[in-house]
PDB file of C-alpha atoms in Angstrom:
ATOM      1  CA  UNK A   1     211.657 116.837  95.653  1.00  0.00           C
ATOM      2  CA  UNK A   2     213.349 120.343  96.037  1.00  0.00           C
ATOM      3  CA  UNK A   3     216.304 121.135  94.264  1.00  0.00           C
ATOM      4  CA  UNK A   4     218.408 124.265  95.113  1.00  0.00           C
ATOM      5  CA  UNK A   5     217.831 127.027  92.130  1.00  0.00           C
ATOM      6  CA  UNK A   6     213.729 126.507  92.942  1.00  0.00           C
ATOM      7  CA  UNK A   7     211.925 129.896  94.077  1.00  0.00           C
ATOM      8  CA  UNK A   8     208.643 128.598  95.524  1.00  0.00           C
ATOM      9  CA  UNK A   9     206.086 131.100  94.236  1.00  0.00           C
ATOM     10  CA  UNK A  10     203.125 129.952  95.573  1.00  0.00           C
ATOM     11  CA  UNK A  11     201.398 126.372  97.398  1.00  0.00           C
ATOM     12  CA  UNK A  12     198.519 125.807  97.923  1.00  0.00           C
ATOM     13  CA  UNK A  13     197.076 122.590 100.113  1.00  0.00           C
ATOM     14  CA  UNK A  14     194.013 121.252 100.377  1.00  0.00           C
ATOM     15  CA  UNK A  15     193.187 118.347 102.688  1.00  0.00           C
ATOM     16  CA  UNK A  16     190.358 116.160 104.707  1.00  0.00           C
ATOM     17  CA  UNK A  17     188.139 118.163 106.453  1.00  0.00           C
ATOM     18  CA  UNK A  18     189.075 117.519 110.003  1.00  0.00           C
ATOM     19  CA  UNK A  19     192.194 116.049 109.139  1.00  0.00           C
ATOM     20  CA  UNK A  20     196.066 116.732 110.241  1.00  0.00           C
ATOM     21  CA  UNK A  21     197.172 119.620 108.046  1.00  0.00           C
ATOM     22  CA  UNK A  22     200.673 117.603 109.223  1.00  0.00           C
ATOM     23  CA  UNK A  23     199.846 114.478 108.208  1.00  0.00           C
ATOM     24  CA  UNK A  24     200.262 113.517 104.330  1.00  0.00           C
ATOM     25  CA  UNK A  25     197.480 110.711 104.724  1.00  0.00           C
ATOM     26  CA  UNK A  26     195.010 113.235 105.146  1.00  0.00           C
ATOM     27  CA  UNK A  27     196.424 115.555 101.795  1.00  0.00           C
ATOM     28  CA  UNK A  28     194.434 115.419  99.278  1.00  0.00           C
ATOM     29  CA  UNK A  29     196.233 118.134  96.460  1.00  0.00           C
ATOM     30  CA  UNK A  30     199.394 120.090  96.816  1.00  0.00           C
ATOM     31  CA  UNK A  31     200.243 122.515  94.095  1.00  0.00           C
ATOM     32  CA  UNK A  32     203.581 124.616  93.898  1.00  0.00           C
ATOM     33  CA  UNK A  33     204.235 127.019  91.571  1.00  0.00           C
ATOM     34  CA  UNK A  34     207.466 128.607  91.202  1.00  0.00           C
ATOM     35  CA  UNK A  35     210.668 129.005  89.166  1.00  0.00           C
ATOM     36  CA  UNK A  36     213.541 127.470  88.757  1.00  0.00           C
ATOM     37  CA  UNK A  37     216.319 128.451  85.887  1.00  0.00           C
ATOM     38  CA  UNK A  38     214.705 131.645  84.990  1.00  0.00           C
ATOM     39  CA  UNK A  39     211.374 129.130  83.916  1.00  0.00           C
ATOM     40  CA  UNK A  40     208.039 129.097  85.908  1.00  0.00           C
ATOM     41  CA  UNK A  41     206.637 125.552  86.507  1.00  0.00           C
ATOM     42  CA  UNK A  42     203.756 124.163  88.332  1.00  0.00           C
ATOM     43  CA  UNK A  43     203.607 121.206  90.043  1.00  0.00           C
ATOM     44  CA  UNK A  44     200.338 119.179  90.735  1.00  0.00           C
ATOM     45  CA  UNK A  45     200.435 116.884  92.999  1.00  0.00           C
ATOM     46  CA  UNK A  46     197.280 114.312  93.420  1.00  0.00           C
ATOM     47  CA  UNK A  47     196.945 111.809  96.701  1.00  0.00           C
ATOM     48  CA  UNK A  48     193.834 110.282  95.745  1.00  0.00           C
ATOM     49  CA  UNK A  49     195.018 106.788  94.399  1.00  0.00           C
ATOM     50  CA  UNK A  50     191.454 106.370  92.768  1.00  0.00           C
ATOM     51  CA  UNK A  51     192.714 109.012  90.006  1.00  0.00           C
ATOM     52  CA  UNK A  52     194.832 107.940  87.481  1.00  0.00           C
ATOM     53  CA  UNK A  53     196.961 109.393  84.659  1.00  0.00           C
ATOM     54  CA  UNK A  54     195.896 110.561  81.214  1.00  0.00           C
ATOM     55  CA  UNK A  55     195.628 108.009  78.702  1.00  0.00           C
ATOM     56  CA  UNK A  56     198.607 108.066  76.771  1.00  0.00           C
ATOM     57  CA  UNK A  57     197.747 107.802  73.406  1.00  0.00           C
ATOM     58  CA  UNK A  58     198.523 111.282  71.787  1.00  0.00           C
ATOM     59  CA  UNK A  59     201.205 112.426  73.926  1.00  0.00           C
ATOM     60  CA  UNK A  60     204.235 113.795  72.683  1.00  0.00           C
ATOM     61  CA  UNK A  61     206.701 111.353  74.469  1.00  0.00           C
ATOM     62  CA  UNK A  62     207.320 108.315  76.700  1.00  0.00           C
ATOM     63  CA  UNK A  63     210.297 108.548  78.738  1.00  0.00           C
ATOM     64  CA  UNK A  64     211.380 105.969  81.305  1.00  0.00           C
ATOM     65  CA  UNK A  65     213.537 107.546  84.710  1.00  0.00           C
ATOM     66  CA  UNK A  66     214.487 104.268  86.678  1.00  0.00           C
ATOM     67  CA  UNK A  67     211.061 102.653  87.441  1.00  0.00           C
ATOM     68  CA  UNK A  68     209.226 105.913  86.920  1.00  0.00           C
ATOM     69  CA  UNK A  69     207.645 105.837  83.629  1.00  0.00           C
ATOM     70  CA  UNK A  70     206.495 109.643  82.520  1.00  0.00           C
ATOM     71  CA  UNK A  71     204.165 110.679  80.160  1.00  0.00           C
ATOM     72  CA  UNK A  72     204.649 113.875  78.591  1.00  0.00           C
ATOM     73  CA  UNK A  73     202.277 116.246  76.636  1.00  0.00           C
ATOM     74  CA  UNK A  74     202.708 119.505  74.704  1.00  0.00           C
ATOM     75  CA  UNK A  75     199.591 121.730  74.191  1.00  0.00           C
ATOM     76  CA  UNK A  76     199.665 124.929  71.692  1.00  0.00           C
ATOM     77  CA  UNK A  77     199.669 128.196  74.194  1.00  0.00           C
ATOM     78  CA  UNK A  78     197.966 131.412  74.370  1.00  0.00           C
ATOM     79  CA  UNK A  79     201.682 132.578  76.165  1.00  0.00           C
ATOM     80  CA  UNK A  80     204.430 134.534  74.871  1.00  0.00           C
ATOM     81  CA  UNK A  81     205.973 130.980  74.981  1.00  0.00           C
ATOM     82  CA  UNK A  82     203.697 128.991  72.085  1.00  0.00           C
ATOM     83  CA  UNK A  83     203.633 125.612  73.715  1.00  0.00           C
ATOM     84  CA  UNK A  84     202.347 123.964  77.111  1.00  0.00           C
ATOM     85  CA  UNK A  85     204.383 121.113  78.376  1.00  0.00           C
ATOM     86  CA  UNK A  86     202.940 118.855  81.197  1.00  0.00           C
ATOM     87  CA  UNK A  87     204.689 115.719  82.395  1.00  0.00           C
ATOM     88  CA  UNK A  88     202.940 113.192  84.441  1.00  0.00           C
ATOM     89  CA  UNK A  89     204.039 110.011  86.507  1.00  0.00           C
ATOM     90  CA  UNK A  90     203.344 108.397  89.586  1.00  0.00           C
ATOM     91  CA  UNK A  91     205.949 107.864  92.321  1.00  0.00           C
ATOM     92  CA  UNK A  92     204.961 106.475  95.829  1.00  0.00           C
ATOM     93  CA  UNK A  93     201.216 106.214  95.092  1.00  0.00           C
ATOM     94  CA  UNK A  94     201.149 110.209  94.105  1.00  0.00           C
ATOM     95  CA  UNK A  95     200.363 111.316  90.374  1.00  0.00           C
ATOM     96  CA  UNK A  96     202.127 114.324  89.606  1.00  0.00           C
ATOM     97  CA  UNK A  97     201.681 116.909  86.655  1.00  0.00           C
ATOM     98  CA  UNK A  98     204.834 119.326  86.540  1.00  0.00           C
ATOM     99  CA  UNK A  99     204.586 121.775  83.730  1.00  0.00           C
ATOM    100  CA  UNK A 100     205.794 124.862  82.170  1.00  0.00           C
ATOM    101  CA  UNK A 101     205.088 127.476  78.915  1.00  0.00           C
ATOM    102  CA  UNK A 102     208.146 126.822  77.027  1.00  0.00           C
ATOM    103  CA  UNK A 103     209.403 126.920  73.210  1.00  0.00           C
ATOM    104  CA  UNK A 104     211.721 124.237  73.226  1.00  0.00           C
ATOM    105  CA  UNK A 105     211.059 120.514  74.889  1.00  0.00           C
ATOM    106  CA  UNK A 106     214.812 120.520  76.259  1.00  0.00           C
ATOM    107  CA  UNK A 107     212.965 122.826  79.345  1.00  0.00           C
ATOM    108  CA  UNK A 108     210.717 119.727  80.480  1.00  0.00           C
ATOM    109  CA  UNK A 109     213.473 117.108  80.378  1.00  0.00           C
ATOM    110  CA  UNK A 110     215.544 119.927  82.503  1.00  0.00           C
ATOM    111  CA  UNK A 111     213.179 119.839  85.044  1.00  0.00           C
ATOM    112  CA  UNK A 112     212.344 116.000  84.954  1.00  0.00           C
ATOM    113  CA  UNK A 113     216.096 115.806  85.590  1.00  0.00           C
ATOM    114  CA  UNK A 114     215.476 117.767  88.770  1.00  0.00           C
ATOM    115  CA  UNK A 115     213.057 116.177  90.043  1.00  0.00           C
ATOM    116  CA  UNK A 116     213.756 112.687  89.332  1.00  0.00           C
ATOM    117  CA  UNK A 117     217.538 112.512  87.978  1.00  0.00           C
ATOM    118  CA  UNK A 118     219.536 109.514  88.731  1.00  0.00           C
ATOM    119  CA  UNK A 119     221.242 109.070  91.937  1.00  0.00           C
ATOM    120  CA  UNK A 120     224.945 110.305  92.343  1.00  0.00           C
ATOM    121  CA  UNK A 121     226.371 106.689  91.770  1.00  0.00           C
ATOM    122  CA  UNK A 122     223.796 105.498  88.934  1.00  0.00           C
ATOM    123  CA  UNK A 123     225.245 104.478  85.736  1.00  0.00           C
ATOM    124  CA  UNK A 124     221.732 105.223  83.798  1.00  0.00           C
ATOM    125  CA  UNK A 125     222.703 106.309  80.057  1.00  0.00           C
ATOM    126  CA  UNK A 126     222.333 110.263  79.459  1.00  0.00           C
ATOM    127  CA  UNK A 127     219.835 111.460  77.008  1.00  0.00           C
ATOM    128  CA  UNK A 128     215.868 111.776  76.761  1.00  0.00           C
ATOM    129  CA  UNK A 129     214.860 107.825  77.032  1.00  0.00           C
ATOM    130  CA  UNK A 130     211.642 106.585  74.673  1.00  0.00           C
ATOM    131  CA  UNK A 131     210.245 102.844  75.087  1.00  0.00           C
ATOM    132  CA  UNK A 132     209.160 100.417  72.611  1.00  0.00           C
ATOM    133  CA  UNK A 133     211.280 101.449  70.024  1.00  0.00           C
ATOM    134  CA  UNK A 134     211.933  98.890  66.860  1.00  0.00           C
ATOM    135  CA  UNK A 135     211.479  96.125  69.588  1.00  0.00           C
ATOM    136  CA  UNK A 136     213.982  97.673  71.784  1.00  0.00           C
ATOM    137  CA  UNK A 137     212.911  98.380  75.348  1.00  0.00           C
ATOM    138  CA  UNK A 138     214.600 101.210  75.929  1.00  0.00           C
ATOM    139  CA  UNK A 139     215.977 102.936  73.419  1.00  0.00           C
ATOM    140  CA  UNK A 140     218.046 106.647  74.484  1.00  0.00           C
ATOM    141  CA  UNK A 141     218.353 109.851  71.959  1.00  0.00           C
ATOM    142  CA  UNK A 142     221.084 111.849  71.629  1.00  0.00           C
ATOM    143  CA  UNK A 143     221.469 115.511  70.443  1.00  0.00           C
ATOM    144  CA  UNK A 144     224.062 116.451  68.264  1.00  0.00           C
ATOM    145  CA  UNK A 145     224.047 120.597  66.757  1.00  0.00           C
ATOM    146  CA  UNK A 146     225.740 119.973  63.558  1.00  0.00           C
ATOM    147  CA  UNK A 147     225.593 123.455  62.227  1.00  0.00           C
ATOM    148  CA  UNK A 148     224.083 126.305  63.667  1.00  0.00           C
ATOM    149  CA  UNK A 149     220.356 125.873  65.112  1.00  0.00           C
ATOM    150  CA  UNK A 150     220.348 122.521  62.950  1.00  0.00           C
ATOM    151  CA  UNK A 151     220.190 119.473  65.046  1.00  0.00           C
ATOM    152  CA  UNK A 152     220.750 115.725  64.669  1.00  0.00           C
ATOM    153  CA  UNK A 153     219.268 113.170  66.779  1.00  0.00           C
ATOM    154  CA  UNK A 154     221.041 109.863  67.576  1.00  0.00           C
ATOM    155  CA  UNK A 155     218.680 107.023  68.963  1.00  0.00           C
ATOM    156  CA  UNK A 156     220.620 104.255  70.983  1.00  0.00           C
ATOM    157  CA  UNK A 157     219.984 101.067  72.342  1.00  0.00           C
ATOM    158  CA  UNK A 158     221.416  98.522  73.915  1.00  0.00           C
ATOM    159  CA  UNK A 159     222.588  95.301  72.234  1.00  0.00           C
ATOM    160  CA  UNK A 160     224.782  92.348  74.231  1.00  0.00           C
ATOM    161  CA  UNK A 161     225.710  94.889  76.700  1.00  0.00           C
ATOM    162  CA  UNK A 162     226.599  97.749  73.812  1.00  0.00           C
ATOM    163  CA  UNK A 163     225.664 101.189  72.761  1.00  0.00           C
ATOM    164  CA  UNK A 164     224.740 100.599  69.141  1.00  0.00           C
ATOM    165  CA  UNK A 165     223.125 103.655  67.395  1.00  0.00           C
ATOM    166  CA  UNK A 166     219.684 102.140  65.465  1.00  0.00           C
ATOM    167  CA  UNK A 167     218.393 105.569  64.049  1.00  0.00           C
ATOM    168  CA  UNK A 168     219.239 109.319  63.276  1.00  0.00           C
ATOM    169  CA  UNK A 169     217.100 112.565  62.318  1.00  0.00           C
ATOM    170  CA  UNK A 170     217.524 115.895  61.296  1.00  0.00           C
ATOM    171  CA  UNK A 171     215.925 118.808  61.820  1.00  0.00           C
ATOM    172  CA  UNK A 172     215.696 122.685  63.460  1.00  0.00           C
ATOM    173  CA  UNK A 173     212.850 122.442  66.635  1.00  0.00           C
ATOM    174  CA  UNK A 174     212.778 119.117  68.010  1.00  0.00           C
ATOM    175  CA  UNK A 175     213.375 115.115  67.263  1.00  0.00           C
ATOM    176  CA  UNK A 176     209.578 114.685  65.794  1.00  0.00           C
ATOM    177  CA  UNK A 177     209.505 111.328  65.850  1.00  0.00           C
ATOM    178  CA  UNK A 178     206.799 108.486  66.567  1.00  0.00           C
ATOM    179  CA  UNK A 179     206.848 104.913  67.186  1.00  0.00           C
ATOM    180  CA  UNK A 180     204.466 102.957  65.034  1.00  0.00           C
ATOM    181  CA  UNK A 181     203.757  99.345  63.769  1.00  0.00           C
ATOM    182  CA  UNK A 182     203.115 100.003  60.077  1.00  0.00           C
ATOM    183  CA  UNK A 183     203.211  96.676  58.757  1.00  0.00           C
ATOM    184  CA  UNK A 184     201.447  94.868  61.516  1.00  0.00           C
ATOM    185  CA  UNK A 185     204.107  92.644  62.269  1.00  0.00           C
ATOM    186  CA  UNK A 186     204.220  93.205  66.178  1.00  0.00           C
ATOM    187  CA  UNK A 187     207.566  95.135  65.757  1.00  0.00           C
ATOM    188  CA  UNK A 188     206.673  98.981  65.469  1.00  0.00           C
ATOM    189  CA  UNK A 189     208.632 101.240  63.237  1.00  0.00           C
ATOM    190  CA  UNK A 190     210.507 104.568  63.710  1.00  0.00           C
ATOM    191  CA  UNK A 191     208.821 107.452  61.786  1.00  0.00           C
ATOM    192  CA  UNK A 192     211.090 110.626  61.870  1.00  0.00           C
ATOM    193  CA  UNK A 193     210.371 114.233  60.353  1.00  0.00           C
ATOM    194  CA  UNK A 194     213.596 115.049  59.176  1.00  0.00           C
ATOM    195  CA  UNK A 195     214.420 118.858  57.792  1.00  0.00           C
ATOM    196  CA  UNK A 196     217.850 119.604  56.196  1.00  0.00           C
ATOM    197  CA  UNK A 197     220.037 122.341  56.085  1.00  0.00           C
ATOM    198  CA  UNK A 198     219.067 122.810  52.514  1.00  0.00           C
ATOM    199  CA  UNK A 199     215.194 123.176  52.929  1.00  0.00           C
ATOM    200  CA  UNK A 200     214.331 119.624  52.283  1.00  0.00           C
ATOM    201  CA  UNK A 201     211.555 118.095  54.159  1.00  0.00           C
ATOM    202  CA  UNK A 202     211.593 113.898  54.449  1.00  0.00           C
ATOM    203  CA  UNK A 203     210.318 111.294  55.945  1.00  0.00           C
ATOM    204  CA  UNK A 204     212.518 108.558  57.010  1.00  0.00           C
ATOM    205  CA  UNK A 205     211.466 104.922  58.464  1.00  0.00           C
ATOM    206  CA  UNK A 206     213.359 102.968  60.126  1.00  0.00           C
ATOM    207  CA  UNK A 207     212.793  98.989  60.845  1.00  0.00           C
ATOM    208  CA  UNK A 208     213.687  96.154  62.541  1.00  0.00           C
ATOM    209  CA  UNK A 209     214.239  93.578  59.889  1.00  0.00           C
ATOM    210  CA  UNK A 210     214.856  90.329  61.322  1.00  0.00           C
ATOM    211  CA  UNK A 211     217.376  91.778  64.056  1.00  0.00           C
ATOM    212  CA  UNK A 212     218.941  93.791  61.169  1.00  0.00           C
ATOM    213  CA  UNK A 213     218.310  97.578  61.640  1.00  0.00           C
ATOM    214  CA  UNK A 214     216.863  99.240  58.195  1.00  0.00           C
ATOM    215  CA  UNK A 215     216.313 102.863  56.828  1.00  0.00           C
ATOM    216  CA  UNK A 216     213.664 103.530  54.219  1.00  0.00           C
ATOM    217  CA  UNK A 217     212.553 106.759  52.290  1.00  0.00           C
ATOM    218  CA  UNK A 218     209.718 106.997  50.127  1.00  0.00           C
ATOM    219  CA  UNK A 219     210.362 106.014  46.566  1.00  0.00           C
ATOM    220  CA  UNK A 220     210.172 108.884  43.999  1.00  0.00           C
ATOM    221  CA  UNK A 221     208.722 106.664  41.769  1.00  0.00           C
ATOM    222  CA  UNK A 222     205.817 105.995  44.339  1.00  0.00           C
ATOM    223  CA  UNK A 223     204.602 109.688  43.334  1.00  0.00           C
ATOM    224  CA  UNK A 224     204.250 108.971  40.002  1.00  0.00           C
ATOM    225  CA  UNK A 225     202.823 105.683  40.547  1.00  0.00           C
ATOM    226  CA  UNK A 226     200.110 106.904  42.676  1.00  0.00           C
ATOM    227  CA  UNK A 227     199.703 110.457  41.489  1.00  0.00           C
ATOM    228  CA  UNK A 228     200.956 111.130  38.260  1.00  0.00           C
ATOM    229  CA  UNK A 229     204.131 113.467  39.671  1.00  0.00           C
ATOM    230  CA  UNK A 230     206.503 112.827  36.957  1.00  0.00           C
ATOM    231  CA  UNK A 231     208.646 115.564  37.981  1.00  0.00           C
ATOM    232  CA  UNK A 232     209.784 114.420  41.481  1.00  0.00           C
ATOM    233  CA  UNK A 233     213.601 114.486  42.057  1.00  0.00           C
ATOM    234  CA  UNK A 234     214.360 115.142  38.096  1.00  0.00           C
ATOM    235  CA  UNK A 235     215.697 118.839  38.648  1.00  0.00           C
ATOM    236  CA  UNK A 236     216.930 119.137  41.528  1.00  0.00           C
ATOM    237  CA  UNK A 237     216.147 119.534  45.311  1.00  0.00           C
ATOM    238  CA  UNK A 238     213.040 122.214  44.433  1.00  0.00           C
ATOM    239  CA  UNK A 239     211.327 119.890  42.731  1.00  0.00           C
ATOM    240  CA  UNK A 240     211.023 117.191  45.569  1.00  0.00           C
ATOM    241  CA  UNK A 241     208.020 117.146  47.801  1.00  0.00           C
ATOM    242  CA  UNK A 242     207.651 118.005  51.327  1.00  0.00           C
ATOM    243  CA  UNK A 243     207.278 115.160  53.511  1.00  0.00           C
ATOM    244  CA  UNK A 244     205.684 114.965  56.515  1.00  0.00           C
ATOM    245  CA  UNK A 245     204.162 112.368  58.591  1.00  0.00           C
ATOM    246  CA  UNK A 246     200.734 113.153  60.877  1.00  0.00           C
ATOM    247  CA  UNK A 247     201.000 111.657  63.929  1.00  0.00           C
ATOM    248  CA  UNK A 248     197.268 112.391  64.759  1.00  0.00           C
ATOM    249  CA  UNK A 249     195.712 111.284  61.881  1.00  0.00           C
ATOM    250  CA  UNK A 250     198.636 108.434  61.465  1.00  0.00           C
ATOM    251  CA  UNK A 251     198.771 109.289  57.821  1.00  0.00           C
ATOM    252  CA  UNK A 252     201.540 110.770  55.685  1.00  0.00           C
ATOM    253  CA  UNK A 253     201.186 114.020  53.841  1.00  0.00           C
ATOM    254  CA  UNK A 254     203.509 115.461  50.302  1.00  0.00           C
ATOM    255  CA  UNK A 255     203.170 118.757  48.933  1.00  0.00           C
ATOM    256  CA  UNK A 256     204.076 119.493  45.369  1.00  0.00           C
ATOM    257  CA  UNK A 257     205.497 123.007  45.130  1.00  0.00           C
ATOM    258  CA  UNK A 258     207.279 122.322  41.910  1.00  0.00           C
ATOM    259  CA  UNK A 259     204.158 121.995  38.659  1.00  0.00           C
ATOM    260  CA  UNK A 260     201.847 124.975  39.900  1.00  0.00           C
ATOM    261  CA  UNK A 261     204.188 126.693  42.166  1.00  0.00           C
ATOM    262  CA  UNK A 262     204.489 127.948  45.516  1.00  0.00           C
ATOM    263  CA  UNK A 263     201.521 130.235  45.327  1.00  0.00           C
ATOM    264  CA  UNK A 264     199.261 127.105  44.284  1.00  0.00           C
ATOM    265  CA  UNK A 265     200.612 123.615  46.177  1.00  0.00           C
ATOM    266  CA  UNK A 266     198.980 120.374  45.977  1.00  0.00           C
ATOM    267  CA  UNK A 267     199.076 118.421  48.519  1.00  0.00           C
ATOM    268  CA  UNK A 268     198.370 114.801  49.130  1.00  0.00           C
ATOM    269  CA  UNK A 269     197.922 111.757  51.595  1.00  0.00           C
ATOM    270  CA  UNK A 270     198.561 108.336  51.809  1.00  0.00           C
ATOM    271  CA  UNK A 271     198.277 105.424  53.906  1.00  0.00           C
ATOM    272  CA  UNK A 272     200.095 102.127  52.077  1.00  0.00           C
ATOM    273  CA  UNK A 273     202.140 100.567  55.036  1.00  0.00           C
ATOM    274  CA  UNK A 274     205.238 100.459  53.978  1.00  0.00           C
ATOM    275  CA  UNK A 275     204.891  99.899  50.504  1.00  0.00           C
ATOM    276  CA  UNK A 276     206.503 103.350  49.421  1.00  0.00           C
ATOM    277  CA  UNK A 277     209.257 102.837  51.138  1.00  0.00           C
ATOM    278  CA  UNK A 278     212.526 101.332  49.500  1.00  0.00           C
ATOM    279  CA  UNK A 279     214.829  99.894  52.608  1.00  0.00           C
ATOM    280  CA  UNK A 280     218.810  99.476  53.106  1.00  0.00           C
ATOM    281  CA  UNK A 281     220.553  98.663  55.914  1.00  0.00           C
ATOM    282  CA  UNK A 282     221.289 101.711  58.348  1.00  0.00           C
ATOM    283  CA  UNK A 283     224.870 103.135  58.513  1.00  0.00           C
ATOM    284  CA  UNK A 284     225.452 104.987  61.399  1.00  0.00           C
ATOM    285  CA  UNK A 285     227.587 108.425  60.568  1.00  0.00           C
ATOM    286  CA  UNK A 286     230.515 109.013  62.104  1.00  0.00           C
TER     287      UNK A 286
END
């Protein structure tokens, strides 16, 4: 699992007491620590098949390499870099955690790609791959930079042997996104964050609706419904209400900058399924 580029900084091996410091049976942790592309990584590396990996609810992604499924998680960090990323897996009966202190979540798939990439002749789609998305087994993203530092996402499955685009997002940092049944129908739906080069914060669903692929965004009318906001979307794009979706709390969040201004926000939450959403069928963009 060496690539050239890696600097091994440091390993450390610990093993059976009494056992072959040459033979792998008797291993029981290997870390390395080193760098590779002017990142430093650590990788953990476990031969005790009685551990097992993290549970995965709460982790920032699912992403499928050939049979290897990974499990990756990001952690806030004390480093000049603000986030932890640690990706875990198992491959030949040894759980490995390879992480690094990064800003951007591009690093970790760069180094996944390392260490497990495709062989020369696969014909494994490019991209960052999620599972369970809208009822698709594997569904691949995308990343497009449409302007400067802003970024669209394009999610892609697979459908009678074709490529066919099911979902895109918007946004500056990274495709925050979360798979998640909301109407208890079996099929889970794609939340996405989206941010737009104008400011505006949204929250966009998409579903599987009977093998037909749908968008939704929250009704403005829903805010005035539920909370009296008469003033949604009636002058313009500062009086619309930043969406956001919690993927921890699985609830979704507005905040009203518009009736007491910036220096006094209120913000709300709500859980309703998908009843605030209003639904048409996706068109990809060209």
């Amino acid at each position: 699992m060496v690539s050239s580029g890696v600097t091994p900084t440091s390993i450390r091996l610990v093993y059976a007491k009494g056992g072959d410091i040459s033979d792998p049976a008797d291993w029981s942790t290997l870390t390395i620590t080193g760098e590779y592309n002017g990142r430093d990584f650590t990788l953990d590396c476990d031969f005790d098949s009685e551990v097992g990996k993290k549970d995965p609810i709460g982790a920032y992604d699912v992403t499928q390499y050939g049979d290897v499924e990974v499990t990756i998680y990001r952690e806030e960090s004390d480093w000049s870099n603000p986030y932890l990323y640690r990706a875990e897996f198992i491959l030949a009966g040894v759980i490995y955690g390879l992480s690094i202190h990064s800003d951007s979540p591009e690093d970790i798939y760069a180094y996944l790609d390392m260490v497990l990439g495709e062989s020369k002749g696969s014909e494994a789609p490019s991209g960052s791959i999620l599972t369970d998305v809208l009822g698709f087994d594997v569904c691949r993203i995308e990343m497009e930079e449409s302007s400067p530092y802003q970024y669209m996402w394009h999610y892609y499955v697979e459908v009678d042997g074709e490529d066919v685009c099911v979902a895109e997002q918007f946004g500056y940092d990274d495709p925050a996104a979360w798979s998640r049944d909301l109407d208890g129908d079996g099929v889970p739906e794609l939340i996405c964050n989206c941010t737009y080069g104008d400011g505006v914060q949204n929250i966009i669903v998409y579903r599987n609706n009977s093998s037909v692929i749908e968008e939704g965004r929250i009704r403005w009318s829903y805010y005035s419904e539920k909370f009296g906001w008469t003033n949604v979307g009636e002058v313009g794009v500062h009086s619309l209400p930043v969406e956001r979706y919690d993927p921890e709390r699985s609830i979704f969040t507005a905040t009203d900058y518009y009736t007491n201004g910036y220096d006094n926000p209120v913000t709300v939450e709500f859980d309703d399924g998908l009843d605030p959403f209003d639904f048409l069928p996706f068109k990809h963009l060209p």
